[in-house]
mmCIF file with all atom_site columns, C-alpha atoms and ligand atoms in Angstrom:
data_model
loop_
_atom_site.group_PDB
_atom_site.id
_atom_site.type_symbol
_atom_site.label_atom_id
_atom_site.label_alt_id
_atom_site.label_comp_id
_atom_site.label_asym_id
_atom_site.label_entity_id
_atom_site.label_seq_id
_atom_site.pdbx_PDB_ins_code
_atom_site.Cartn_x
_atom_site.Cartn_y
_atom_site.Cartn_z
_atom_site.occupancy
_atom_site.B_iso_or_equiv
_atom_site.pdbx_formal_charge
_atom_site.auth_seq_id
_atom_site.auth_comp_id
_atom_site.auth_asym_id
_atom_site.auth_atom_id
_atom_site.pdbx_PDB_model_num
ATOM   1   C CA . UNK A 1 1   ? 37.396 5.537  15.977  1.00 0.00 ? 1   UNK A CA 1
ATOM   2   C CA . UNK A 1 2   ? 37.981 9.313  15.962  1.00 0.00 ? 2   UNK A CA 1
ATOM   3   C CA . UNK A 1 3   ? 37.617 11.090 12.701  1.00 0.00 ? 3   UNK A CA 1
ATOM   4   C CA . UNK A 1 4   ? 41.393 11.967 12.584  1.00 0.00 ? 4   UNK A CA 1
ATOM   5   C CA . UNK A 1 5   ? 42.369 8.316  13.134  1.00 0.00 ? 5   UNK A CA 1
ATOM   6   C CA . UNK A 1 6   ? 39.955 7.128  10.467  1.00 0.00 ? 6   UNK A CA 1
ATOM   7   C CA . UNK A 1 7   ? 41.528 9.689  8.077   1.00 0.00 ? 7   UNK A CA 1
ATOM   8   C CA . UNK A 1 8   ? 45.014 8.548  8.964   1.00 0.00 ? 8   UNK A CA 1
ATOM   9   C CA . UNK A 1 9   ? 44.379 4.870  8.634   1.00 0.00 ? 9   UNK A CA 1
ATOM   10  C CA . UNK A 1 10  ? 42.668 5.434  5.237   1.00 0.00 ? 10  UNK A CA 1
ATOM   11  C CA . UNK A 1 11  ? 45.728 7.373  4.039   1.00 0.00 ? 11  UNK A CA 1
ATOM   12  C CA . UNK A 1 12  ? 48.104 4.748  5.394   1.00 0.00 ? 12  UNK A CA 1
ATOM   13  C CA . UNK A 1 13  ? 46.576 2.161  3.138   1.00 0.00 ? 13  UNK A CA 1
ATOM   14  C CA . UNK A 1 14  ? 47.615 4.236  0.255   1.00 0.00 ? 14  UNK A CA 1
ATOM   15  C CA . UNK A 1 15  ? 50.970 5.903  1.120   1.00 0.00 ? 15  UNK A CA 1
ATOM   16  C CA . UNK A 1 16  ? 53.034 3.111  2.671   1.00 0.00 ? 16  UNK A CA 1
ATOM   17  C CA . UNK A 1 17  ? 56.585 4.296  2.553   1.00 0.00 ? 17  UNK A CA 1
ATOM   18  C CA . UNK A 1 18  ? 57.776 7.917  2.389   1.00 0.00 ? 18  UNK A CA 1
ATOM   19  C CA . UNK A 1 19  ? 61.410 9.001  1.958   1.00 0.00 ? 19  UNK A CA 1
ATOM   20  C CA . UNK A 1 20  ? 62.175 12.416 3.288   1.00 0.00 ? 20  UNK A CA 1
ATOM   21  C CA . UNK A 1 21  ? 65.270 14.339 1.936   1.00 0.00 ? 21  UNK A CA 1
ATOM   22  C CA . UNK A 1 22  ? 66.865 17.046 4.201   1.00 0.00 ? 22  UNK A CA 1
ATOM   23  C CA . UNK A 1 23  ? 69.791 19.396 4.297   1.00 0.00 ? 23  UNK A CA 1
ATOM   24  C CA . UNK A 1 24  ? 69.036 21.670 7.258   1.00 0.00 ? 24  UNK A CA 1
ATOM   25  C CA . UNK A 1 25  ? 67.224 22.242 10.514  1.00 0.00 ? 25  UNK A CA 1
ATOM   26  C CA . UNK A 1 26  ? 64.566 19.693 9.729   1.00 0.00 ? 26  UNK A CA 1
ATOM   27  C CA . UNK A 1 27  ? 61.572 21.392 11.156  1.00 0.00 ? 27  UNK A CA 1
ATOM   28  C CA . UNK A 1 28  ? 59.336 20.329 8.260   1.00 0.00 ? 28  UNK A CA 1
ATOM   29  C CA . UNK A 1 29  ? 60.496 16.744 8.787   1.00 0.00 ? 29  UNK A CA 1
ATOM   30  C CA . UNK A 1 30  ? 59.759 17.094 12.445  1.00 0.00 ? 30  UNK A CA 1
ATOM   31  C CA . UNK A 1 31  ? 56.243 18.252 11.547  1.00 0.00 ? 31  UNK A CA 1
ATOM   32  C CA . UNK A 1 32  ? 55.796 15.176 9.361   1.00 0.00 ? 32  UNK A CA 1
ATOM   33  C CA . UNK A 1 33  ? 56.937 12.906 12.170  1.00 0.00 ? 33  UNK A CA 1
ATOM   34  C CA . UNK A 1 34  ? 54.625 14.554 14.644  1.00 0.00 ? 34  UNK A CA 1
ATOM   35  C CA . UNK A 1 35  ? 51.746 14.183 12.122  1.00 0.00 ? 35  UNK A CA 1
ATOM   36  C CA . UNK A 1 36  ? 52.404 10.412 12.070  1.00 0.00 ? 36  UNK A CA 1
ATOM   37  C CA . UNK A 1 37  ? 53.292 10.053 8.392   1.00 0.00 ? 37  UNK A CA 1
ATOM   38  C CA . UNK A 1 38  ? 54.813 6.691  7.587   1.00 0.00 ? 38  UNK A CA 1
ATOM   39  C CA . UNK A 1 39  ? 58.418 7.730  6.987   1.00 0.00 ? 39  UNK A CA 1
ATOM   40  C CA . UNK A 1 40  ? 60.687 4.797  6.072   1.00 0.00 ? 40  UNK A CA 1
ATOM   41  C CA . UNK A 1 41  ? 63.881 6.678  5.371   1.00 0.00 ? 41  UNK A CA 1
ATOM   42  C CA . UNK A 1 42  ? 65.509 10.090 5.844   1.00 0.00 ? 42  UNK A CA 1
ATOM   43  C CA . UNK A 1 43  ? 68.384 10.984 3.549   1.00 0.00 ? 43  UNK A CA 1
ATOM   44  C CA . UNK A 1 44  ? 70.651 14.053 3.914   1.00 0.00 ? 44  UNK A CA 1
ATOM   45  C CA . UNK A 1 45  ? 73.209 15.406 1.521   1.00 0.00 ? 45  UNK A CA 1
ATOM   46  C CA . UNK A 1 46  ? 75.309 16.761 4.460   1.00 0.00 ? 46  UNK A CA 1
ATOM   47  C CA . UNK A 1 47  ? 75.532 16.298 8.224   1.00 0.00 ? 47  UNK A CA 1
ATOM   48  C CA . UNK A 1 48  ? 72.596 18.366 9.633   1.00 0.00 ? 48  UNK A CA 1
ATOM   49  C CA . UNK A 1 49  ? 70.049 18.578 12.419  1.00 0.00 ? 49  UNK A CA 1
ATOM   50  C CA . UNK A 1 50  ? 67.383 16.918 10.130  1.00 0.00 ? 50  UNK A CA 1
ATOM   51  C CA . UNK A 1 51  ? 69.396 13.638 10.423  1.00 0.00 ? 51  UNK A CA 1
ATOM   52  C CA . UNK A 1 52  ? 69.493 13.947 14.261  1.00 0.00 ? 52  UNK A CA 1
ATOM   53  C CA . UNK A 1 53  ? 65.696 14.517 14.422  1.00 0.00 ? 53  UNK A CA 1
ATOM   54  C CA . UNK A 1 54  ? 65.196 11.331 12.293  1.00 0.00 ? 54  UNK A CA 1
ATOM   55  C CA . UNK A 1 55  ? 67.635 9.337  14.416  1.00 0.00 ? 55  UNK A CA 1
ATOM   56  C CA . UNK A 1 56  ? 65.883 10.353 17.626  1.00 0.00 ? 56  UNK A CA 1
ATOM   57  C CA . UNK A 1 57  ? 62.598 9.237  16.137  1.00 0.00 ? 57  UNK A CA 1
ATOM   58  C CA . UNK A 1 58  ? 64.099 5.774  15.313  1.00 0.00 ? 58  UNK A CA 1
ATOM   59  C CA . UNK A 1 59  ? 63.676 6.328  11.572  1.00 0.00 ? 59  UNK A CA 1
ATOM   60  C CA . UNK A 1 60  ? 66.439 4.824  9.354   1.00 0.00 ? 60  UNK A CA 1
ATOM   61  C CA . UNK A 1 61  ? 68.882 7.536  8.177   1.00 0.00 ? 61  UNK A CA 1
ATOM   62  C CA . UNK A 1 62  ? 71.453 7.682  5.358   1.00 0.00 ? 62  UNK A CA 1
ATOM   63  C CA . UNK A 1 63  ? 74.004 10.439 4.834   1.00 0.00 ? 63  UNK A CA 1
ATOM   64  C CA . UNK A 1 64  ? 74.968 10.658 1.092   1.00 0.00 ? 64  UNK A CA 1
ATOM   65  C CA . UNK A 1 65  ? 77.442 13.467 1.540   1.00 0.00 ? 65  UNK A CA 1
ATOM   66  C CA . UNK A 1 66  ? 77.673 15.477 -1.653  1.00 0.00 ? 66  UNK A CA 1
ATOM   67  C CA . UNK A 1 67  ? 81.258 16.395 -0.831  1.00 0.00 ? 67  UNK A CA 1
ATOM   68  C CA . UNK A 1 68  ? 82.188 12.785 -1.466  1.00 0.00 ? 68  UNK A CA 1
ATOM   69  C CA . UNK A 1 69  ? 81.000 13.331 -5.007  1.00 0.00 ? 69  UNK A CA 1
ATOM   70  C CA . UNK A 1 70  ? 83.188 16.318 -5.536  1.00 0.00 ? 70  UNK A CA 1
ATOM   71  C CA . UNK A 1 71  ? 80.801 19.034 -4.432  1.00 0.00 ? 71  UNK A CA 1
ATOM   72  C CA . UNK A 1 72  ? 82.611 22.351 -3.665  1.00 0.00 ? 72  UNK A CA 1
ATOM   73  C CA . UNK A 1 73  ? 81.305 25.894 -3.816  1.00 0.00 ? 73  UNK A CA 1
ATOM   74  C CA . UNK A 1 74  ? 78.540 26.007 -6.484  1.00 0.00 ? 74  UNK A CA 1
ATOM   75  C CA . UNK A 1 75  ? 78.985 22.337 -7.281  1.00 0.00 ? 75  UNK A CA 1
ATOM   76  C CA . UNK A 1 76  ? 80.332 22.908 -10.909 1.00 0.00 ? 76  UNK A CA 1
ATOM   77  C CA . UNK A 1 77  ? 82.421 19.770 -11.255 1.00 0.00 ? 77  UNK A CA 1
ATOM   78  C CA . UNK A 1 78  ? 80.223 17.712 -9.011  1.00 0.00 ? 78  UNK A CA 1
ATOM   79  C CA . UNK A 1 79  ? 79.300 14.154 -9.942  1.00 0.00 ? 79  UNK A CA 1
ATOM   80  C CA . UNK A 1 80  ? 75.632 14.903 -9.896  1.00 0.00 ? 80  UNK A CA 1
ATOM   81  C CA . UNK A 1 81  ? 74.693 11.606 -11.489 1.00 0.00 ? 81  UNK A CA 1
ATOM   82  C CA . UNK A 1 82  ? 76.670 9.420  -9.180  1.00 0.00 ? 82  UNK A CA 1
ATOM   83  C CA . UNK A 1 83  ? 75.115 11.368 -6.184  1.00 0.00 ? 83  UNK A CA 1
ATOM   84  C CA . UNK A 1 84  ? 71.674 11.070 -7.542  1.00 0.00 ? 84  UNK A CA 1
ATOM   85  C CA . UNK A 1 85  ? 72.017 7.430  -8.383  1.00 0.00 ? 85  UNK A CA 1
ATOM   86  C CA . UNK A 1 86  ? 73.174 6.671  -4.768  1.00 0.00 ? 86  UNK A CA 1
ATOM   87  C CA . UNK A 1 87  ? 70.207 8.437  -3.222  1.00 0.00 ? 87  UNK A CA 1
ATOM   88  C CA . UNK A 1 88  ? 67.824 6.662  -5.678  1.00 0.00 ? 88  UNK A CA 1
ATOM   89  C CA . UNK A 1 89  ? 69.376 3.290  -4.710  1.00 0.00 ? 89  UNK A CA 1
ATOM   90  C CA . UNK A 1 90  ? 68.869 4.080  -0.998  1.00 0.00 ? 90  UNK A CA 1
ATOM   91  C CA . UNK A 1 91  ? 65.224 5.064  -1.563  1.00 0.00 ? 91  UNK A CA 1
ATOM   92  C CA . UNK A 1 92  ? 64.484 1.973  -3.663  1.00 0.00 ? 92  UNK A CA 1
ATOM   93  C CA . UNK A 1 93  ? 66.223 -0.379 -1.156  1.00 0.00 ? 93  UNK A CA 1
ATOM   94  C CA . UNK A 1 94  ? 63.955 0.934  1.566   1.00 0.00 ? 94  UNK A CA 1
ATOM   95  C CA . UNK A 1 95  ? 60.820 0.384  -0.562  1.00 0.00 ? 95  UNK A CA 1
ATOM   96  C CA . UNK A 1 96  ? 60.029 4.118  -0.740  1.00 0.00 ? 96  UNK A CA 1
ATOM   97  C CA . UNK A 1 97  ? 57.118 4.995  -2.978  1.00 0.00 ? 97  UNK A CA 1
ATOM   98  C CA . UNK A 1 98  ? 56.761 8.689  -2.245  1.00 0.00 ? 98  UNK A CA 1
ATOM   99  C CA . UNK A 1 99  ? 59.661 11.145 -1.868  1.00 0.00 ? 99  UNK A CA 1
ATOM   100 C CA . UNK A 1 100 ? 59.256 14.491 0.064   1.00 0.00 ? 100 UNK A CA 1
ATOM   101 C CA . UNK A 1 101 ? 62.009 17.078 -0.220  1.00 0.00 ? 101 UNK A CA 1
ATOM   102 C CA . UNK A 1 102 ? 61.957 19.061 3.046   1.00 0.00 ? 102 UNK A CA 1
ATOM   103 C CA . UNK A 1 103 ? 64.611 21.767 2.754   1.00 0.00 ? 103 UNK A CA 1
ATOM   104 C CA . UNK A 1 104 ? 66.828 19.595 0.472   1.00 0.00 ? 104 UNK A CA 1
ATOM   105 C CA . UNK A 1 105 ? 69.395 21.879 -1.183  1.00 0.00 ? 105 UNK A CA 1
ATOM   106 C CA . UNK A 1 106 ? 71.059 19.889 -3.949  1.00 0.00 ? 106 UNK A CA 1
ATOM   107 C CA . UNK A 1 107 ? 69.749 19.740 -7.515  1.00 0.00 ? 107 UNK A CA 1
ATOM   108 C CA . UNK A 1 108 ? 69.232 16.124 -8.821  1.00 0.00 ? 108 UNK A CA 1
ATOM   109 C CA . UNK A 1 109 ? 70.232 14.826 -12.162 1.00 0.00 ? 109 UNK A CA 1
ATOM   110 C CA . UNK A 1 110 ? 67.095 13.753 -14.183 1.00 0.00 ? 110 UNK A CA 1
ATOM   111 C CA . UNK A 1 111 ? 67.275 9.968  -13.563 1.00 0.00 ? 111 UNK A CA 1
ATOM   112 C CA . UNK A 1 112 ? 65.608 10.143 -10.155 1.00 0.00 ? 112 UNK A CA 1
ATOM   113 C CA . UNK A 1 113 ? 62.537 11.677 -11.801 1.00 0.00 ? 113 UNK A CA 1
ATOM   114 C CA . UNK A 1 114 ? 62.133 8.628  -13.972 1.00 0.00 ? 114 UNK A CA 1
ATOM   115 C CA . UNK A 1 115 ? 62.304 6.202  -11.047 1.00 0.00 ? 115 UNK A CA 1
ATOM   116 C CA . UNK A 1 116 ? 59.850 8.236  -8.999  1.00 0.00 ? 116 UNK A CA 1
ATOM   117 C CA . UNK A 1 117 ? 57.663 9.623  -11.786 1.00 0.00 ? 117 UNK A CA 1
ATOM   118 C CA . UNK A 1 118 ? 55.291 12.259 -10.249 1.00 0.00 ? 118 UNK A CA 1
ATOM   119 C CA . UNK A 1 119 ? 56.249 10.796 -6.787  1.00 0.00 ? 119 UNK A CA 1
ATOM   120 C CA . UNK A 1 120 ? 58.646 13.527 -5.672  1.00 0.00 ? 120 UNK A CA 1
ATOM   121 C CA . UNK A 1 121 ? 57.121 16.406 -3.784  1.00 0.00 ? 121 UNK A CA 1
ATOM   122 C CA . UNK A 1 122 ? 58.760 19.692 -2.737  1.00 0.00 ? 122 UNK A CA 1
ATOM   123 C CA . UNK A 1 123 ? 57.937 22.585 -0.510  1.00 0.00 ? 123 UNK A CA 1
ATOM   124 C CA . UNK A 1 124 ? 59.260 25.958 -1.641  1.00 0.00 ? 124 UNK A CA 1
ATOM   125 C CA . UNK A 1 125 ? 59.095 29.214 0.432   1.00 0.00 ? 125 UNK A CA 1
ATOM   126 C CA . UNK A 1 126 ? 57.394 31.444 -2.139  1.00 0.00 ? 126 UNK A CA 1
ATOM   127 C CA . UNK A 1 127 ? 54.254 31.659 -4.075  1.00 0.00 ? 127 UNK A CA 1
ATOM   128 C CA . UNK A 1 128 ? 55.543 29.924 -7.319  1.00 0.00 ? 128 UNK A CA 1
ATOM   129 C CA . UNK A 1 129 ? 56.097 30.802 -10.002 1.00 0.00 ? 129 UNK A CA 1
ATOM   130 C CA . UNK A 1 130 ? 57.373 33.891 -8.183  1.00 0.00 ? 130 UNK A CA 1
ATOM   131 C CA . UNK A 1 131 ? 60.875 33.732 -6.601  1.00 0.00 ? 131 UNK A CA 1
ATOM   132 C CA . UNK A 1 132 ? 62.294 30.375 -7.678  1.00 0.00 ? 132 UNK A CA 1
ATOM   133 C CA . UNK A 1 133 ? 65.660 29.261 -6.324  1.00 0.00 ? 133 UNK A CA 1
ATOM   134 C CA . UNK A 1 134 ? 67.487 29.026 -3.061  1.00 0.00 ? 134 UNK A CA 1
ATOM   135 C CA . UNK A 1 135 ? 67.182 32.739 -2.162  1.00 0.00 ? 135 UNK A CA 1
ATOM   136 C CA . UNK A 1 136 ? 63.410 32.833 -2.450  1.00 0.00 ? 136 UNK A CA 1
ATOM   137 C CA . UNK A 1 137 ? 62.751 34.465 0.953   1.00 0.00 ? 137 UNK A CA 1
ATOM   138 C CA . UNK A 1 138 ? 65.523 37.179 0.468   1.00 0.00 ? 138 UNK A CA 1
ATOM   139 C CA . UNK A 1 139 ? 64.386 37.806 -3.096  1.00 0.00 ? 139 UNK A CA 1
ATOM   140 C CA . UNK A 1 140 ? 60.796 38.426 -2.033  1.00 0.00 ? 140 UNK A CA 1
ATOM   141 C CA . UNK A 1 141 ? 61.987 40.821 0.618   1.00 0.00 ? 141 UNK A CA 1
ATOM   142 C CA . UNK A 1 142 ? 64.349 42.668 -1.789  1.00 0.00 ? 142 UNK A CA 1
ATOM   143 C CA . UNK A 1 143 ? 61.447 42.898 -4.423  1.00 0.00 ? 143 UNK A CA 1
ATOM   144 C CA . UNK A 1 144 ? 59.361 44.851 -1.880  1.00 0.00 ? 144 UNK A CA 1
ATOM   145 C CA . UNK A 1 145 ? 56.267 42.790 -2.440  1.00 0.00 ? 145 UNK A CA 1
ATOM   146 C CA . UNK A 1 146 ? 53.440 42.915 0.179   1.00 0.00 ? 146 UNK A CA 1
ATOM   147 C CA . UNK A 1 147 ? 53.143 39.118 0.512   1.00 0.00 ? 147 UNK A CA 1
ATOM   148 C CA . UNK A 1 148 ? 54.858 35.891 -0.332  1.00 0.00 ? 148 UNK A CA 1
ATOM   149 C CA . UNK A 1 149 ? 54.036 32.459 0.966   1.00 0.00 ? 149 UNK A CA 1
ATOM   150 C CA . UNK A 1 150 ? 54.725 28.797 0.372   1.00 0.00 ? 150 UNK A CA 1
ATOM   151 C CA . UNK A 1 151 ? 54.024 26.286 -2.431  1.00 0.00 ? 151 UNK A CA 1
ATOM   152 C CA . UNK A 1 152 ? 53.817 22.564 -2.245  1.00 0.00 ? 152 UNK A CA 1
ATOM   153 C CA . UNK A 1 153 ? 54.311 20.987 -5.650  1.00 0.00 ? 153 UNK A CA 1
ATOM   154 C CA . UNK A 1 154 ? 55.292 17.930 -7.605  1.00 0.00 ? 154 UNK A CA 1
ATOM   155 C CA . UNK A 1 155 ? 59.016 18.215 -8.321  1.00 0.00 ? 155 UNK A CA 1
ATOM   156 C CA . UNK A 1 156 ? 60.349 17.876 -11.833 1.00 0.00 ? 156 UNK A CA 1
ATOM   157 C CA . UNK A 1 157 ? 63.675 18.122 -13.572 1.00 0.00 ? 157 UNK A CA 1
ATOM   158 C CA . UNK A 1 158 ? 63.179 21.892 -13.752 1.00 0.00 ? 158 UNK A CA 1
ATOM   159 C CA . UNK A 1 159 ? 64.046 23.587 -10.538 1.00 0.00 ? 159 UNK A CA 1
ATOM   160 C CA . UNK A 1 160 ? 60.935 24.789 -8.502  1.00 0.00 ? 160 UNK A CA 1
ATOM   161 C CA . UNK A 1 161 ? 58.509 23.828 -11.322 1.00 0.00 ? 161 UNK A CA 1
ATOM   162 C CA . UNK A 1 162 ? 55.859 21.139 -11.634 1.00 0.00 ? 162 UNK A CA 1
ATOM   163 C CA . UNK A 1 163 ? 52.140 20.925 -10.810 1.00 0.00 ? 163 UNK A CA 1
ATOM   164 C CA . UNK A 1 164 ? 51.095 22.884 -7.789  1.00 0.00 ? 164 UNK A CA 1
ATOM   165 C CA . UNK A 1 165 ? 49.323 20.965 -5.097  1.00 0.00 ? 165 UNK A CA 1
ATOM   166 C CA . UNK A 1 166 ? 48.823 23.705 -2.424  1.00 0.00 ? 166 UNK A CA 1
ATOM   167 C CA . UNK A 1 167 ? 49.753 27.270 -1.781  1.00 0.00 ? 167 UNK A CA 1
ATOM   168 C CA . UNK A 1 168 ? 49.276 29.593 1.234   1.00 0.00 ? 168 UNK A CA 1
ATOM   169 C CA . UNK A 1 169 ? 50.026 33.317 1.491   1.00 0.00 ? 169 UNK A CA 1
ATOM   170 C CA . UNK A 1 170 ? 52.158 35.036 4.120   1.00 0.00 ? 170 UNK A CA 1
ATOM   171 C CA . UNK A 1 171 ? 52.097 38.755 4.537   1.00 0.00 ? 171 UNK A CA 1
ATOM   172 C CA . UNK A 1 172 ? 55.417 40.610 4.705   1.00 0.00 ? 172 UNK A CA 1
ATOM   173 C CA . UNK A 1 173 ? 55.611 42.807 7.735   1.00 0.00 ? 173 UNK A CA 1
ATOM   174 C CA . UNK A 1 174 ? 57.466 45.984 8.336   1.00 0.00 ? 174 UNK A CA 1
ATOM   175 C CA . UNK A 1 175 ? 60.893 45.290 9.833   1.00 0.00 ? 175 UNK A CA 1
ATOM   176 C CA . UNK A 1 176 ? 60.885 41.697 8.561   1.00 0.00 ? 176 UNK A CA 1
ATOM   177 C CA . UNK A 1 177 ? 64.317 40.094 8.015   1.00 0.00 ? 177 UNK A CA 1
ATOM   178 C CA . UNK A 1 178 ? 64.967 36.917 5.994   1.00 0.00 ? 178 UNK A CA 1
ATOM   179 C CA . UNK A 1 179 ? 65.060 35.024 9.325   1.00 0.00 ? 179 UNK A CA 1
ATOM   180 C CA . UNK A 1 180 ? 61.706 36.370 10.695  1.00 0.00 ? 180 UNK A CA 1
ATOM   181 C CA . UNK A 1 181 ? 59.898 36.065 7.429   1.00 0.00 ? 181 UNK A CA 1
ATOM   182 C CA . UNK A 1 182 ? 61.221 32.538 6.711   1.00 0.00 ? 182 UNK A CA 1
ATOM   183 C CA . UNK A 1 183 ? 60.131 31.473 10.173  1.00 0.00 ? 183 UNK A CA 1
ATOM   184 C CA . UNK A 1 184 ? 56.610 32.704 9.623   1.00 0.00 ? 184 UNK A CA 1
ATOM   185 C CA . UNK A 1 185 ? 56.518 30.895 6.200   1.00 0.00 ? 185 UNK A CA 1
ATOM   186 C CA . UNK A 1 186 ? 57.663 27.726 7.912   1.00 0.00 ? 186 UNK A CA 1
ATOM   187 C CA . UNK A 1 187 ? 54.779 28.045 10.400  1.00 0.00 ? 187 UNK A CA 1
ATOM   188 C CA . UNK A 1 188 ? 52.519 27.814 7.574   1.00 0.00 ? 188 UNK A CA 1
ATOM   189 C CA . UNK A 1 189 ? 54.427 24.992 5.870   1.00 0.00 ? 189 UNK A CA 1
ATOM   190 C CA . UNK A 1 190 ? 54.556 22.730 8.961   1.00 0.00 ? 190 UNK A CA 1
ATOM   191 C CA . UNK A 1 191 ? 50.849 21.842 8.935   1.00 0.00 ? 191 UNK A CA 1
ATOM   192 C CA . UNK A 1 192 ? 50.348 22.388 5.220   1.00 0.00 ? 192 UNK A CA 1
ATOM   193 C CA . UNK A 1 193 ? 53.021 19.887 3.974   1.00 0.00 ? 193 UNK A CA 1
ATOM   194 C CA . UNK A 1 194 ? 51.838 16.771 5.876   1.00 0.00 ? 194 UNK A CA 1
ATOM   195 C CA . UNK A 1 195 ? 48.220 17.586 5.057   1.00 0.00 ? 195 UNK A CA 1
ATOM   196 C CA . UNK A 1 196 ? 49.032 17.943 1.329   1.00 0.00 ? 196 UNK A CA 1
ATOM   197 C CA . UNK A 1 197 ? 51.047 14.668 1.380   1.00 0.00 ? 197 UNK A CA 1
ATOM   198 C CA . UNK A 1 198 ? 47.986 12.861 2.835   1.00 0.00 ? 198 UNK A CA 1
ATOM   199 C CA . UNK A 1 199 ? 45.662 14.383 0.216   1.00 0.00 ? 199 UNK A CA 1
ATOM   200 C CA . UNK A 1 200 ? 48.086 13.549 -2.581  1.00 0.00 ? 200 UNK A CA 1
ATOM   201 C CA . UNK A 1 201 ? 48.454 9.955  -1.435  1.00 0.00 ? 201 UNK A CA 1
ATOM   202 C CA . UNK A 1 202 ? 44.718 9.324  -1.619  1.00 0.00 ? 202 UNK A CA 1
ATOM   203 C CA . UNK A 1 203 ? 44.954 10.102 -5.391  1.00 0.00 ? 203 UNK A CA 1
ATOM   204 C CA . UNK A 1 204 ? 47.720 7.475  -5.992  1.00 0.00 ? 204 UNK A CA 1
HETATM 205 C C1 . GRF B 2 .   ? 61.320 25.373 4.154   1.00 0.00 ? 301 GRF B C1 1
HETATM 206 O O1 . GRF B 2 .   ? 61.047 26.693 4.140   1.00 0.00 ? 301 GRF B O1 1
HETATM 207 C C2 . GRF B 2 .   ? 61.208 24.811 2.714   1.00 0.00 ? 301 GRF B C2 1
HETATM 208 O O2 . GRF B 2 .   ? 60.137 25.435 2.032   1.00 0.00 ? 301 GRF B O2 1
HETATM 209 C C3 . GRF B 2 .   ? 62.536 25.068 2.083   1.00 0.00 ? 301 GRF B C3 1
HETATM 210 O O3 . GRF B 2 .   ? 63.472 24.830 3.060   1.00 0.00 ? 301 GRF B O3 1
HETATM 211 C C4 . GRF B 2 .   ? 62.872 25.065 4.366   1.00 0.00 ? 301 GRF B C4 1
HETATM 212 C C5 . GRF B 2 .   ? 63.181 23.905 5.247   1.00 0.00 ? 301 GRF B C5 1
HETATM 213 O O4 . GRF B 2 .   ? 63.183 24.184 6.623   1.00 0.00 ? 301 GRF B O4 1
HETATM 214 N N1 . GRF B 2 .   ? 62.720 24.363 0.840   1.00 0.00 ? 301 GRF B N1 1
HETATM 215 P P1 . GRF B 2 .   ? 63.608 23.152 7.706   1.00 0.00 ? 301 GRF B P1 1
HETATM 216 O O5 . GRF B 2 .   ? 64.930 22.720 7.432   1.00 0.00 ? 301 GRF B O5 1
HETATM 217 O O6 . GRF B 2 .   ? 62.689 21.977 7.588   1.00 0.00 ? 301 GRF B O6 1
HETATM 218 O O7 . GRF B 2 .   ? 63.374 23.812 9.028   1.00 0.00 ? 301 GRF B O7 1
#
């Protein structure tokens, strides 16, 4: 057995069922699929390419559209609890024991963090604690810093907080736009996130 295969089968004994949450293009999800991670379910909060990627890979998908829970611009009157409970139900019904947010763009109510205590991971495109929030790449550019990067961490009720599992730096180049910089960050995230999930799973 090749070393990589041995590594994979050892990890598989530990992480059995991953649920991936997406909202966008799903390139991190795609990297997880290519890596061979055992993904049991992909959930999206809106119609998006991530769902199509999962569908083509024959992974069960669920769309829990936040607009059905009253989400409009900014989500002020949004039924966050109902939305969170529905996603939690879907994950539990599919036997998920590890949740990976991969570009998921809705903030949950606290209940899901009780069901999946220390079992929800997130990838954020900055070197946390710097530049939290959904404009992390634009904020790093605007701040004029020389480098930013990515952080894989255990997600908690507090946005973009929680124990850090891995970080990698990315230099900001002259002429970078949000799009070029974010793409270079994602190039780092695509191998780092699956690797971190495997390492994390051996510590279950
Ligand atoms: C990644 O940069 C991730 O850190 C952030 O959203 C992006 C997801 O990209 N939370 P994609 O939708 O997987 O291409």
